[in-house]
PDB file of C-alpha atoms in Angstrom:
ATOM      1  CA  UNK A1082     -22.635   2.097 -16.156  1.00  0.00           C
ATOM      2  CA  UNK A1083     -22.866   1.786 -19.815  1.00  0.00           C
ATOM      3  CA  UNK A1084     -25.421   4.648 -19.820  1.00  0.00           C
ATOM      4  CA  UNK A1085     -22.931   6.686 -17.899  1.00  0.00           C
ATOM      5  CA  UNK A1086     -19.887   6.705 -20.268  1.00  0.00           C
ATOM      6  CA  UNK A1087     -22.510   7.312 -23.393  1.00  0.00           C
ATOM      7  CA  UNK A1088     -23.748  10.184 -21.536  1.00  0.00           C
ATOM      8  CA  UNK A1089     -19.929  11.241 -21.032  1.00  0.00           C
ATOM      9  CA  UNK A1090     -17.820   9.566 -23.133  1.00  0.00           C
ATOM     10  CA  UNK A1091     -14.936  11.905 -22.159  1.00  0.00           C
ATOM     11  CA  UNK A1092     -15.529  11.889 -18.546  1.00  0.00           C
ATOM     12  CA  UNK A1093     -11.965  10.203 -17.474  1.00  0.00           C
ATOM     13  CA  UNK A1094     -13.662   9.077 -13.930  1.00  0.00           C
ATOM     14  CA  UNK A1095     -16.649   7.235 -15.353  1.00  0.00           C
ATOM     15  CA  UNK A1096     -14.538   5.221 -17.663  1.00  0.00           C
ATOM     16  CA  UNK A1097     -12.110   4.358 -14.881  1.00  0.00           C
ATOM     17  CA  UNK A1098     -15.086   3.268 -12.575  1.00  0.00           C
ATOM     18  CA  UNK A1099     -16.355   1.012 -14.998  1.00  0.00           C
ATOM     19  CA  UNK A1100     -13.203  -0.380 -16.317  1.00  0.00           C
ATOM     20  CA  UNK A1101     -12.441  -1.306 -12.394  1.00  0.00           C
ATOM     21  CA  UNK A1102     -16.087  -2.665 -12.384  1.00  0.00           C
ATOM     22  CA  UNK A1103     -14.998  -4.694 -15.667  1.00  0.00           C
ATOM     23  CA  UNK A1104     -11.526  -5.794 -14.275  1.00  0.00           C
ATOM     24  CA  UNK A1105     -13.848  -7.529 -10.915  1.00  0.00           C
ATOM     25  CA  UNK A1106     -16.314  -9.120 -14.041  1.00  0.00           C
ATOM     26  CA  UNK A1107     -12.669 -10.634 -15.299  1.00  0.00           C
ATOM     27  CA  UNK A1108     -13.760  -8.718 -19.118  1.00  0.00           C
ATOM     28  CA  UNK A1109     -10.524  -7.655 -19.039  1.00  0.00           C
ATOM     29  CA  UNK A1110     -10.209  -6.495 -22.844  1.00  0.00           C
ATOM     30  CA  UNK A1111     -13.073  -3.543 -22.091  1.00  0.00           C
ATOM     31  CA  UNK A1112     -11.559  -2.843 -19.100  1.00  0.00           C
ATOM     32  CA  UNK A1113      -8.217  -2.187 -20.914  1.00  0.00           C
ATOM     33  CA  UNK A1114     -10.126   0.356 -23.217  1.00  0.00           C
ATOM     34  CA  UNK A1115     -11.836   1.943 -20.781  1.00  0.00           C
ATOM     35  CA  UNK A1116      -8.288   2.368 -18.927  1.00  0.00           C
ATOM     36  CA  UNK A1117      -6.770   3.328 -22.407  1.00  0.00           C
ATOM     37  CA  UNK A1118      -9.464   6.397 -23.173  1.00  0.00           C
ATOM     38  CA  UNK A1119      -8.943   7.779 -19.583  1.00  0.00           C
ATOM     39  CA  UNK A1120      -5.301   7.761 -20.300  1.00  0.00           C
ATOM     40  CA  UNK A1121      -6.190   9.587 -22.932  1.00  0.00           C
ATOM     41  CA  UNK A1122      -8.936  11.721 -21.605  1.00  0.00           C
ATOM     42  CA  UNK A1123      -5.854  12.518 -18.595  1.00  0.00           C
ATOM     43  CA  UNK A1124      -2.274  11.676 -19.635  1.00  0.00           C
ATOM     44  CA  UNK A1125      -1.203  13.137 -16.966  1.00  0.00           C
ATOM     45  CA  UNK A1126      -3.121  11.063 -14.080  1.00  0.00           C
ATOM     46  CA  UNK A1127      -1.031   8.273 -12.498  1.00  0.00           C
ATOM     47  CA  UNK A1128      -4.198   6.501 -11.342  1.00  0.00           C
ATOM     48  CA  UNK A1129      -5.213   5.846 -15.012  1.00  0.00           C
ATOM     49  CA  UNK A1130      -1.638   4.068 -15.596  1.00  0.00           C
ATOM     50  CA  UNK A1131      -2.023   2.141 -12.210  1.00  0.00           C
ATOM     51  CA  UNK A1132      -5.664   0.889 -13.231  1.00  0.00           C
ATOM     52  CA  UNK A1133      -4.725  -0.239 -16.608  1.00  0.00           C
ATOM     53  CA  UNK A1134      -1.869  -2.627 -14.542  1.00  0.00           C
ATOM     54  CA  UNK A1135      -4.630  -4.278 -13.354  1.00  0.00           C
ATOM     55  CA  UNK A1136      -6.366  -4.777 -16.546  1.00  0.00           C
ATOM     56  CA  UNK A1137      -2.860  -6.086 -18.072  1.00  0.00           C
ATOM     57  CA  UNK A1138      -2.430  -8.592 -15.362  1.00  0.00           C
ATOM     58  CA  UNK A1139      -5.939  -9.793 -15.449  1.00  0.00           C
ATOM     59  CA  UNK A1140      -4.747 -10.331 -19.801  1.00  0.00           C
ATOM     60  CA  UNK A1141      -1.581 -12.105 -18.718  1.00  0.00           C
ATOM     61  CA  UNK A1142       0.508  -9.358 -20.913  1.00  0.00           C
ATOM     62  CA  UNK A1143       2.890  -8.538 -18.100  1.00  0.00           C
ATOM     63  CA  UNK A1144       4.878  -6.491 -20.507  1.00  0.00           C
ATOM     64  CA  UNK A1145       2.035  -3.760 -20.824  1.00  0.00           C
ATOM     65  CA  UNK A1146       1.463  -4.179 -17.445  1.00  0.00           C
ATOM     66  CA  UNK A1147       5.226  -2.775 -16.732  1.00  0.00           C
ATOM     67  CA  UNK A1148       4.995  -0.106 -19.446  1.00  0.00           C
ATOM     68  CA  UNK A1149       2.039   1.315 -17.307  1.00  0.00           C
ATOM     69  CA  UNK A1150       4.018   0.949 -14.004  1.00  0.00           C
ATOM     70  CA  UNK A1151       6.788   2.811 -15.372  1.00  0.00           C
ATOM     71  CA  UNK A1152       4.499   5.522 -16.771  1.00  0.00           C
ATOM     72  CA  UNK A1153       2.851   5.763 -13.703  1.00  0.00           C
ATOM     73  CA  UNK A1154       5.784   6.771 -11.662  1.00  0.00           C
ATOM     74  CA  UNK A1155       7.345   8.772 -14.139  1.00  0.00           C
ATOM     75  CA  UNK A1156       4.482  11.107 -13.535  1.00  0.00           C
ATOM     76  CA  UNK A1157       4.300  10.884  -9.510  1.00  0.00           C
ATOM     77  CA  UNK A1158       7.494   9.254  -8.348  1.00  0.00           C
ATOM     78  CA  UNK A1159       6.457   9.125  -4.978  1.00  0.00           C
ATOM     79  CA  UNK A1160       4.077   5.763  -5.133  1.00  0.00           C
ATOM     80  CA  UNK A1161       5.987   3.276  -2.287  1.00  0.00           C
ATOM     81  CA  UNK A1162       3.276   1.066  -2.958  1.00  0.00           C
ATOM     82  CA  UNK A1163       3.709   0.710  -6.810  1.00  0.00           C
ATOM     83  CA  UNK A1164       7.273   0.578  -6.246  1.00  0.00           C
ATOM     84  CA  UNK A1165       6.836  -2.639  -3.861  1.00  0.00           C
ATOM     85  CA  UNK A1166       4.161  -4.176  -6.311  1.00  0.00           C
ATOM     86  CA  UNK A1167       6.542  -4.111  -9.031  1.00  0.00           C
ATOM     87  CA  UNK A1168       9.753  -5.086  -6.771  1.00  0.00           C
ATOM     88  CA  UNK A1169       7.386  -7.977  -6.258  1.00  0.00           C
ATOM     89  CA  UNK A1170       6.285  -8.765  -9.479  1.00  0.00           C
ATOM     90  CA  UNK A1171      10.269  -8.573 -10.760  1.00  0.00           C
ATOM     91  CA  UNK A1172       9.474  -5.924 -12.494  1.00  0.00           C
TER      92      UNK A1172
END
């Protein structure tokens, strides 16, 4: 996977795959950066926001974890899903 995103560094879907990959190895902290230069690569995809939750939770910082949440649904407002995870979380 590391071959992948130096091939295509600004290919948003190959960082998010291995970031998710990352997030399972519990290397959270390249996970998050992964998850940080898709949002980048596409501010405008919810999915990037919703992956980077994961990588926040997985770092304990729930905080950053609810900025993403927020930004995620501010873009697609119609997530029931991310609305109940973060009813859950008391978020």
């Amino acid at each position: 996977m590391d071959r992948a995103v130096a091939g295509q560094p600004d290919d948003a879907e190959v960082r998010m795959f291995r970031g998710r990959y990352l997030v399972e190895e519990r290397k959270c902290r390249e996970a998050m950066e992964d998850f940080l230069a898709a949002q980048r690569l596409q501010p405008r995809n919810p999915a990037t926001y919703n992956s980077a939750v994961l990588a926040a939770l997985c770092l304990g910082d729930t905080p950053t974890a609810r900025q993403n949440l927020q930004q995620s649904l501010a873009i697609n407002p119609n997530q029931p899903q991310l609305r109940a995870l973060m009813q859950q979380m008391g978020l």
